[in-house]
PDB file of C-alpha atoms and ligand atoms in Angstrom:
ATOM      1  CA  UNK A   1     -28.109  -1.825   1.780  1.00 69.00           C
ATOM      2  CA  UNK A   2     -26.216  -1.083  -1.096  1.00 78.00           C
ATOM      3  CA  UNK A   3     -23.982  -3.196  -2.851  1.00 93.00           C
ATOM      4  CA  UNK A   4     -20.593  -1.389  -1.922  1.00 97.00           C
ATOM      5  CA  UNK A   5     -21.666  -1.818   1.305  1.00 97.00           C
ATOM      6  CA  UNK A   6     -23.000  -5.033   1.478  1.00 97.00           C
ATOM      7  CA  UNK A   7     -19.291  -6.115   0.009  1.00 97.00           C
ATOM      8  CA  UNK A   8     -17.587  -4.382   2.193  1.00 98.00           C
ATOM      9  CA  UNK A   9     -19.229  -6.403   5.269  1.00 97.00           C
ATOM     10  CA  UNK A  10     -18.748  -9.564   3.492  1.00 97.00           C
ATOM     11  CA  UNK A  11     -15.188  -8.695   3.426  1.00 98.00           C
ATOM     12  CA  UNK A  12     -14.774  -7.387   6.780  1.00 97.00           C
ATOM     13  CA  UNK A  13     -16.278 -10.770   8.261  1.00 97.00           C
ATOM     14  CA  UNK A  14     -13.743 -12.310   6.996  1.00 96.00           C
ATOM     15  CA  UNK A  15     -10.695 -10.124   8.629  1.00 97.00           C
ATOM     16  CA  UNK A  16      -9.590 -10.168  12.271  1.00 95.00           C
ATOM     17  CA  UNK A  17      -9.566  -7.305  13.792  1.00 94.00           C
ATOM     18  CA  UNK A  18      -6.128  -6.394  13.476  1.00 96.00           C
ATOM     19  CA  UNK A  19      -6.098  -6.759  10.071  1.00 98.00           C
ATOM     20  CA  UNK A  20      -6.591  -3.392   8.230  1.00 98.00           C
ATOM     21  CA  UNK A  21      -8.705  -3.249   5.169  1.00 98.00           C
ATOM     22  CA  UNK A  22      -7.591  -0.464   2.414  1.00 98.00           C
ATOM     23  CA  UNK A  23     -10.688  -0.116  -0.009  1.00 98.00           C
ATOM     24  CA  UNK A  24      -8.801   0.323  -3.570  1.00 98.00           C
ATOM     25  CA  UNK A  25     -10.911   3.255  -5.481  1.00 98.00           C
ATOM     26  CA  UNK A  26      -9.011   4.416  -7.899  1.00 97.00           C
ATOM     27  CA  UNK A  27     -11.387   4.826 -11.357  1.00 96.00           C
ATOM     28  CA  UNK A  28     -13.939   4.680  -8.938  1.00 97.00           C
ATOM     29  CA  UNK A  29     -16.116   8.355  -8.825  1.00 97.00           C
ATOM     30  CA  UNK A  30     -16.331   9.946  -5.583  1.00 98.00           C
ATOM     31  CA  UNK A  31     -20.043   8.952  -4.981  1.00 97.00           C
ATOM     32  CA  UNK A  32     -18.921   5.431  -4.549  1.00 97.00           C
ATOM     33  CA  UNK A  33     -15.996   6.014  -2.319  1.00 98.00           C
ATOM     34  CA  UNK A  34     -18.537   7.945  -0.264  1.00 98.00           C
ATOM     35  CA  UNK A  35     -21.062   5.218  -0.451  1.00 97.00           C
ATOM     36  CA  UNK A  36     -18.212   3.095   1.410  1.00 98.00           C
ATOM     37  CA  UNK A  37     -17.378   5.965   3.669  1.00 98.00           C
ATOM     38  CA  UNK A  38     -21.015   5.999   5.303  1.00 97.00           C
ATOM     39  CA  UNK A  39     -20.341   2.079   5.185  1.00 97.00           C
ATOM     40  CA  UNK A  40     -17.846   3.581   7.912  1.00 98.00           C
ATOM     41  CA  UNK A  41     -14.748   2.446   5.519  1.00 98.00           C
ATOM     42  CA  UNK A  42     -12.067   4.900   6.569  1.00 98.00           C
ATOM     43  CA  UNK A  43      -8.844   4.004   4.351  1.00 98.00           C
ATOM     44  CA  UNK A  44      -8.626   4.024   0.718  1.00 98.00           C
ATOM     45  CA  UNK A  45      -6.086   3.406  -1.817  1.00 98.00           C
ATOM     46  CA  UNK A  46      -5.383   5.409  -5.689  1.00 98.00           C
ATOM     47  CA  UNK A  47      -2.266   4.487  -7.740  1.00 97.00           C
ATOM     48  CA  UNK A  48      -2.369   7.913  -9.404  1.00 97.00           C
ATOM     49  CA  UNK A  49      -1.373  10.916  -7.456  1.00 98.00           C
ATOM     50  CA  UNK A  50      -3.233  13.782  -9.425  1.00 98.00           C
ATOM     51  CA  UNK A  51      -6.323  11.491  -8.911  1.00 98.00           C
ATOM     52  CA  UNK A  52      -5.557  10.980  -5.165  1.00 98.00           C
ATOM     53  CA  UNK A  53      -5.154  14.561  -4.758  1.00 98.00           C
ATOM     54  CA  UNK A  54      -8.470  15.298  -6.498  1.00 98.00           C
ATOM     55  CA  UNK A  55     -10.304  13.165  -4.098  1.00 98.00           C
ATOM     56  CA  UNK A  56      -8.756  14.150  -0.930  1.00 98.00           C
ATOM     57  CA  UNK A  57      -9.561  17.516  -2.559  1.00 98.00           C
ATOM     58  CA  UNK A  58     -13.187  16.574  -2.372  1.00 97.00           C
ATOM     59  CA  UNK A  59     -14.142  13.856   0.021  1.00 98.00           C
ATOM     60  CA  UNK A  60     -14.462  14.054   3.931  1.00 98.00           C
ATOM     61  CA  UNK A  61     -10.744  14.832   5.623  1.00 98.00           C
ATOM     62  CA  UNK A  62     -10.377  12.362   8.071  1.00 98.00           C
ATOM     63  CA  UNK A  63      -9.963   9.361   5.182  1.00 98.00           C
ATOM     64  CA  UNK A  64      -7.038   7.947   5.108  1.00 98.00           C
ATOM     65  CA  UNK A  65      -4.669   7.940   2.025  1.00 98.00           C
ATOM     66  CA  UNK A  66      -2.641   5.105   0.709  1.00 98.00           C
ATOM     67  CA  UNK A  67      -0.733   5.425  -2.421  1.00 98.00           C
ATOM     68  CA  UNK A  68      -0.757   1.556  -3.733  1.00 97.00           C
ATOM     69  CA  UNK A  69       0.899   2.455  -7.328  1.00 95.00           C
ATOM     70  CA  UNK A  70       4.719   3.195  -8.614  1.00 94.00           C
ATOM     71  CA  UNK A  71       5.334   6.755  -7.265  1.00 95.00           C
ATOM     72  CA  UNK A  72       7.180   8.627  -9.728  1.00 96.00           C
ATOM     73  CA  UNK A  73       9.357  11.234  -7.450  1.00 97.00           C
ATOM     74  CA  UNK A  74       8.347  13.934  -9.209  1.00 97.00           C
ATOM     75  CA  UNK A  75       4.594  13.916  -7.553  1.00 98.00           C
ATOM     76  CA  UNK A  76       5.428  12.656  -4.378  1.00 98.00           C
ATOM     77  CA  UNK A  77       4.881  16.920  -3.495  1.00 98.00           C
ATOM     78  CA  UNK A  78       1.550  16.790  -4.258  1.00 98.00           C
ATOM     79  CA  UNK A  79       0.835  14.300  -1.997  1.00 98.00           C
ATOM     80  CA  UNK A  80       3.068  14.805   0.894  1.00 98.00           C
ATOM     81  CA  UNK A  81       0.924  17.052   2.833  1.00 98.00           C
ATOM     82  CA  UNK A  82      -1.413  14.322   3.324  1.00 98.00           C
ATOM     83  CA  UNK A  83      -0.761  11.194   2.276  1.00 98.00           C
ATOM     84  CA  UNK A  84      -1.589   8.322   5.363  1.00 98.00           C
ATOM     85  CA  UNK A  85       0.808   5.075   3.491  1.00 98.00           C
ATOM     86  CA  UNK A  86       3.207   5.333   0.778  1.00 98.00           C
ATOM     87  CA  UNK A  87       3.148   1.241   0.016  1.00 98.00           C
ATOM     88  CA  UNK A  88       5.399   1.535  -3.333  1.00 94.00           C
ATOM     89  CA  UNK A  89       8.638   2.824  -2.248  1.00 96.00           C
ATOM     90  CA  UNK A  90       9.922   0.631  -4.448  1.00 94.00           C
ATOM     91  CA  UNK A  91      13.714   2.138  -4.392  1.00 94.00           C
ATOM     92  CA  UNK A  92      15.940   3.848  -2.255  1.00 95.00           C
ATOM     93  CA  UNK A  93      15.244   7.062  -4.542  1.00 96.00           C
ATOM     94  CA  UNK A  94      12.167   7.024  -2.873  1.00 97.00           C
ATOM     95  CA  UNK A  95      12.596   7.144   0.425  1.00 97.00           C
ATOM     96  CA  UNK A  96      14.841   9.668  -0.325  1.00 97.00           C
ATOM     97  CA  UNK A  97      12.625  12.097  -2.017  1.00 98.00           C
ATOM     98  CA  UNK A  98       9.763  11.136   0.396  1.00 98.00           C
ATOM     99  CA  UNK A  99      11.851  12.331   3.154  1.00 98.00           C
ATOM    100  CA  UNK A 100      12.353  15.749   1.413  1.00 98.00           C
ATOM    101  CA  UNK A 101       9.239  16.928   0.852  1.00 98.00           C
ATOM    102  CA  UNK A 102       7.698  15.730   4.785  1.00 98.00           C
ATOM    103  CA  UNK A 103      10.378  17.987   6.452  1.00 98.00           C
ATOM    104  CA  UNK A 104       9.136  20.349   3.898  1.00 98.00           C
ATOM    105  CA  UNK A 105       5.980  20.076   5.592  1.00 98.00           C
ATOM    106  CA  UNK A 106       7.381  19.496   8.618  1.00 98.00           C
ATOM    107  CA  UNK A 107       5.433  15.781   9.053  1.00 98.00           C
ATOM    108  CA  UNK A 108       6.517  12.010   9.190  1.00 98.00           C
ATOM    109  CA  UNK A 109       5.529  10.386   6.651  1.00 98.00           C
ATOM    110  CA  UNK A 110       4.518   6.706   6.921  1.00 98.00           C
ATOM    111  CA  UNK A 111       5.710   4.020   4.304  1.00 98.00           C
ATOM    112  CA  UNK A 112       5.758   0.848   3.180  1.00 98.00           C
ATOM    113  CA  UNK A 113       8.835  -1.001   1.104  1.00 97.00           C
ATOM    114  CA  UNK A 114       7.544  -2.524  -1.777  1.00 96.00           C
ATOM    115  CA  UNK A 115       9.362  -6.356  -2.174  1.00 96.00           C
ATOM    116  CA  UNK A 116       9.415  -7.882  -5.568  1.00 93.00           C
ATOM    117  CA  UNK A 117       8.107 -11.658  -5.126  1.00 88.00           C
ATOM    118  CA  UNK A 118       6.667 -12.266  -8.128  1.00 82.00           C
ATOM    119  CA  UNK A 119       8.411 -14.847 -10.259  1.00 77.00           C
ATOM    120  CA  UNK A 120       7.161 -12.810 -12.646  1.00 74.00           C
ATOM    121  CA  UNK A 121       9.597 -10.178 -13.969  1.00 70.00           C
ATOM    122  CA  UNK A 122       7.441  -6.863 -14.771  1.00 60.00           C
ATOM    123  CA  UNK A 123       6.646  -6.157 -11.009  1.00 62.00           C
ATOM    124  CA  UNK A 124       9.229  -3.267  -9.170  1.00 81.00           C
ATOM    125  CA  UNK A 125      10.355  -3.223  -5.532  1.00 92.00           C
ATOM    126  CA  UNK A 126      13.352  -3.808  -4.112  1.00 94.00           C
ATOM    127  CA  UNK A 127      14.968  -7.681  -3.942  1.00 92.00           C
ATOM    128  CA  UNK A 128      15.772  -9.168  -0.479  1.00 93.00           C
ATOM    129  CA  UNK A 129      19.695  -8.223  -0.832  1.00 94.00           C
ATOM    130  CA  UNK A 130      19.117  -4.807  -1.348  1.00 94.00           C
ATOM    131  CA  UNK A 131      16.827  -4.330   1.670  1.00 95.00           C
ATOM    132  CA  UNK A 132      19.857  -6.182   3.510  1.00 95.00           C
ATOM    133  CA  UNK A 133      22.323  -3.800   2.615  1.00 96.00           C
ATOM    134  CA  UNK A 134      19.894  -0.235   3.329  1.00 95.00           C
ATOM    135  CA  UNK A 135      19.670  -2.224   6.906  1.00 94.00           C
ATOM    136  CA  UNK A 136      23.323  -2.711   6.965  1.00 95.00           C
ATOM    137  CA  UNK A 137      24.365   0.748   6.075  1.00 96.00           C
ATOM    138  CA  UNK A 138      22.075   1.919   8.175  1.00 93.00           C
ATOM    139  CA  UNK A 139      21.028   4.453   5.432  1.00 94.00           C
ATOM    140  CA  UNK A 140      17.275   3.967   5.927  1.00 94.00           C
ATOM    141  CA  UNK A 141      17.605   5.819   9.476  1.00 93.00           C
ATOM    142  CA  UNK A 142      19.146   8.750   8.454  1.00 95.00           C
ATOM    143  CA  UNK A 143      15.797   9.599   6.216  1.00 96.00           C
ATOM    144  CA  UNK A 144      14.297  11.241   9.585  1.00 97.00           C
ATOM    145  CA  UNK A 145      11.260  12.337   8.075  1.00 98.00           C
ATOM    146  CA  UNK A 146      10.069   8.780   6.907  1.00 97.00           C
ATOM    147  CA  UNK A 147       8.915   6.031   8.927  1.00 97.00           C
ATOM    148  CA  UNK A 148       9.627   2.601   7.632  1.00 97.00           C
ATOM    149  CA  UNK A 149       6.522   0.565   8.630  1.00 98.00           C
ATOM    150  CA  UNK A 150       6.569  -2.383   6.736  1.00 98.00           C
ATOM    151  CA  UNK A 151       6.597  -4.312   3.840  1.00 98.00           C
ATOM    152  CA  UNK A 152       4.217  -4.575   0.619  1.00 98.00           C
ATOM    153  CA  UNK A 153       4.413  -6.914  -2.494  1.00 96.00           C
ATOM    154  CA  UNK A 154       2.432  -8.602  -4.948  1.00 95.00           C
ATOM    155  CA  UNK A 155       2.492 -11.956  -6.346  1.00 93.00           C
ATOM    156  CA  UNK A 156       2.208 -12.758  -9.430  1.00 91.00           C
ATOM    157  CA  UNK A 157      -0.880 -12.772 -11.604  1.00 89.00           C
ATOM    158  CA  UNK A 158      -1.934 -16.226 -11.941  1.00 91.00           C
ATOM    159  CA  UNK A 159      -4.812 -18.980 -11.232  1.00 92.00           C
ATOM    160  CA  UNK A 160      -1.749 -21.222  -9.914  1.00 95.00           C
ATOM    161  CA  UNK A 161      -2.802 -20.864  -6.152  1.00 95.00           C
ATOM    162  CA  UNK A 162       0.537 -22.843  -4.846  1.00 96.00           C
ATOM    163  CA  UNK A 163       2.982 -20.125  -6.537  1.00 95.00           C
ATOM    164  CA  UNK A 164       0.878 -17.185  -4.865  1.00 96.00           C
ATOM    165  CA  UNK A 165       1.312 -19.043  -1.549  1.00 97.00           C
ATOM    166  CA  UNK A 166       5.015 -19.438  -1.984  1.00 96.00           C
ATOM    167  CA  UNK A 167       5.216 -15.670  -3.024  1.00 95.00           C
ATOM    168  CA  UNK A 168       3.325 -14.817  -0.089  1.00 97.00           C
ATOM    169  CA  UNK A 169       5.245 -16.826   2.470  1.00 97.00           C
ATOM    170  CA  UNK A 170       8.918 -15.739   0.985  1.00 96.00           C
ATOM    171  CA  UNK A 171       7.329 -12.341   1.855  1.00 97.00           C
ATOM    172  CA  UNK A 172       6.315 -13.114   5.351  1.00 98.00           C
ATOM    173  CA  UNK A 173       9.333 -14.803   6.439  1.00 98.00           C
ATOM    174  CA  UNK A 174      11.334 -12.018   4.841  1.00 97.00           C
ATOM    175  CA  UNK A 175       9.012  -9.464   7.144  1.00 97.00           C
ATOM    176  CA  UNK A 176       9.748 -11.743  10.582  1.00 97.00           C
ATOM    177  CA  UNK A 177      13.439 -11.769   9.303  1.00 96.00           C
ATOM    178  CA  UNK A 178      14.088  -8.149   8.848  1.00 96.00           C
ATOM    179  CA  UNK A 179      11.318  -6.681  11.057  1.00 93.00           C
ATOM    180  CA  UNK A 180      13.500  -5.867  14.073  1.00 92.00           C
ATOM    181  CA  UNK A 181      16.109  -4.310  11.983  1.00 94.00           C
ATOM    182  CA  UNK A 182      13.848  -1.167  11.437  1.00 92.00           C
ATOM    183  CA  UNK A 183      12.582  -0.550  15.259  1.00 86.00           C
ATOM    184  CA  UNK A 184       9.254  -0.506  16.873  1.00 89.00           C
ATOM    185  CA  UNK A 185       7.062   1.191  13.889  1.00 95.00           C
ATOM    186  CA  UNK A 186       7.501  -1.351  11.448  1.00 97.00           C
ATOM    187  CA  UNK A 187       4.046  -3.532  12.159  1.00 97.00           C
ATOM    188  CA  UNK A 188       2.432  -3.892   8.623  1.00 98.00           C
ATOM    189  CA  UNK A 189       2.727  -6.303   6.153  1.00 98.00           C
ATOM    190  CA  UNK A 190       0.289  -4.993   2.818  1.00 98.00           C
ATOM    191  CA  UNK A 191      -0.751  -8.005   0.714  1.00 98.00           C
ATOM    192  CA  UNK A 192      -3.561  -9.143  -0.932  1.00 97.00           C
ATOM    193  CA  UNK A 193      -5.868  -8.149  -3.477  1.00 97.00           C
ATOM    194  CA  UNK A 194      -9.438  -9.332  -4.758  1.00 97.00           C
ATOM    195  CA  UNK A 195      -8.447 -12.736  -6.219  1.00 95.00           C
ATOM    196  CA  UNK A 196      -5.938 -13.110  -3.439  1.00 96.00           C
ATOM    197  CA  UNK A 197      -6.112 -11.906  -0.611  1.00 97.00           C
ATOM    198  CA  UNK A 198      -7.169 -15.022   1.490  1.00 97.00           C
ATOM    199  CA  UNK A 199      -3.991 -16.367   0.847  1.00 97.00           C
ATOM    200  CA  UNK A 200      -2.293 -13.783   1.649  1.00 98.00           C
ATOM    201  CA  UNK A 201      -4.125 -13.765   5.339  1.00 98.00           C
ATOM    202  CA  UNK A 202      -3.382 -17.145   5.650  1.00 98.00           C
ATOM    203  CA  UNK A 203       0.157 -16.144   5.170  1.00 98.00           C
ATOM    204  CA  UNK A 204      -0.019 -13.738   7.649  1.00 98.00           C
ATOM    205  CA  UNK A 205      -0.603 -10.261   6.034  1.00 98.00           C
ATOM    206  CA  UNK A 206      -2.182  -7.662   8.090  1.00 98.00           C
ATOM    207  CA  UNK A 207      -3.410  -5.450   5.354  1.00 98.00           C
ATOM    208  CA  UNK A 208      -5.244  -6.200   2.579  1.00 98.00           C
ATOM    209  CA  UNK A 209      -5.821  -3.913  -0.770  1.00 98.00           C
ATOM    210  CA  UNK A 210      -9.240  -4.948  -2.213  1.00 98.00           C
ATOM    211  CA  UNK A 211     -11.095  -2.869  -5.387  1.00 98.00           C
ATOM    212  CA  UNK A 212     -13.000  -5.117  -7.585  1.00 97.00           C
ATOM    213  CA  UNK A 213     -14.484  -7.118  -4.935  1.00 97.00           C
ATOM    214  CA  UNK A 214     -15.599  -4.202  -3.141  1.00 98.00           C
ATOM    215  CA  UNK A 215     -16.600  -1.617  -6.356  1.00 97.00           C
ATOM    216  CA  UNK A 216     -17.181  -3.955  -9.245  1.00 94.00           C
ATOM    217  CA  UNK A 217     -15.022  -3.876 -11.942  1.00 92.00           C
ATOM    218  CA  UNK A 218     -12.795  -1.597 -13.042  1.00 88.00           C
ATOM    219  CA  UNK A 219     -13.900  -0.299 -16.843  1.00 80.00           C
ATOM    220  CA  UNK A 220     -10.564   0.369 -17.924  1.00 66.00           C
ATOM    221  CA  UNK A 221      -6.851  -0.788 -15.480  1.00 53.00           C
ATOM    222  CA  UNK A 222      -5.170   2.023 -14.320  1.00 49.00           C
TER     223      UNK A 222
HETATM  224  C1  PLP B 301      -5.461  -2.117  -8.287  1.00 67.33           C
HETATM  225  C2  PLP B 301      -4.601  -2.594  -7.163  1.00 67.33           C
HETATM  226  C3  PLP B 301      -5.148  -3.366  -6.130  1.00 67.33           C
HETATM  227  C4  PLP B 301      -6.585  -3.826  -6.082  1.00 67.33           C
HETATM  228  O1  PLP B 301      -6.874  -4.700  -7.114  1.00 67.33           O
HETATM  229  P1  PLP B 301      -8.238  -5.560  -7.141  1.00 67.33           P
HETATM  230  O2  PLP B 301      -7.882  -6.751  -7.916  1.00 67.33           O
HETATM  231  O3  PLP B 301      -9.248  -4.691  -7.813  1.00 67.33           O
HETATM  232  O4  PLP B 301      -8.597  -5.835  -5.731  1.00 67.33           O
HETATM  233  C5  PLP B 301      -4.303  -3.737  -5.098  1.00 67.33           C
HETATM  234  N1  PLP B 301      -2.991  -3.384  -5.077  1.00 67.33           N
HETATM  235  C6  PLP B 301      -2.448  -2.647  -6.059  1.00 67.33           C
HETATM  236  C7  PLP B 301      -1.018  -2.284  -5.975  1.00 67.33           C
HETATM  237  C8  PLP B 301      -3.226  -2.235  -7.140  1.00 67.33           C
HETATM  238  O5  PLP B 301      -2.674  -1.496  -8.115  1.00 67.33           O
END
């Protein structure tokens, strides 16, 4: 077996089975995301559109797309027609512009709001009072083209293993807080990475975002 595969199983032993595994490929040539598609690995993740596009371009059609990275409104066309998860709506802009270019082709689109936890200042999303108040307004259902499924966030980038639990659960217990303010579809909570994510299912995520520990490293960080 090869080693993307033999990863990939390691991993997937240690997920229940409603826990949804998005393999993270972006760098990554084509010959290894197909390597973990014969693996049977059906959901991927890029952070760059043009390079999502490529692939879906190229690689079987019934993968599923997730955009993981900042989406920068100005490309969300490109990906619209096919994208499976947008998980960094990270403003209201967003959801906004996401919602104009489904109806443009005439689809829902799935997506995740991105929640800054990290005590760490660099990371985007939106902050727990502003999700409060696009719940109050009730803005968020007038964007009929966009299904809000969930949440996503990141913690921050550190060996400290109590501050990524505490990021984690502020995250969860914000998701049990808010989840019946968006109706029935929201379901998914997105966190966890390589170095992380079995905190993050111990805090109760039900998708993880793995790249390194299923493709190697990464030669250069998108
Ligand atoms: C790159 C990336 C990942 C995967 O990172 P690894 O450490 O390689 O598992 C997950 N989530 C986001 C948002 C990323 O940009």
């Amino acid at each position: 077996m090869s080693n993307i595969a033999n990863n990939l199983q390691n991993i997937l032993s240690e997920l229940n089975s409603d826990v949804t595994l998005v393999a993270v490929s972006k760098t990554k040539p084509n010959a290894d995301i197909q390597e973990a598609y014969d693996a049977g690995q059906r959901h991927f993740g890029e952070n760059k559109v043009q390079e999502m596009v490529d692939k879906w371009e190229s690689l079987p059609k019934d993968i599923h797309w997730h955009m993981i990275g900042h989406v920068q409104t100005n490309k969300i066309k490109y990906m619209a027609p096919f994208v499976h998860l947008i998980h960094g709506c990270d403003r209201e802009k967003v959801l906004k512009m996401v919602n104009k270019e489904a109806a443009k082709n005439d689809r829902t689109i799935d997506v995740l709001l991105q929640v800054h936890i990290a005590e760490e200042s660099s990371k985007f999303g939106f902050d727990e009072a502003e999700l409060l108040e696009l719940i109050e307004s009730g803005r968020w259902s007038e964007y009929e083209n966009v299904r809000i499924r969930g949440l996503m966030g990141m913690a921050t980038f550190t060996d400290d293993q109590d501050q990524i639990k505490r990021e984690f659960a502020t995250l969860k217990t914000l998701f049990d807080k808010i989840s019946k303010s968006f109706g029935d579809a929201f379901d998914t909570l997105s966190m966890g990475m390589s170095g992380d994510y079995p905190i993050a299912l111990e805090a109760g995520s039900n998708m993880v975002r793995v790249g390194s520990a299923i493709f190697g490293a990464r030669n250069y960080d998108a």
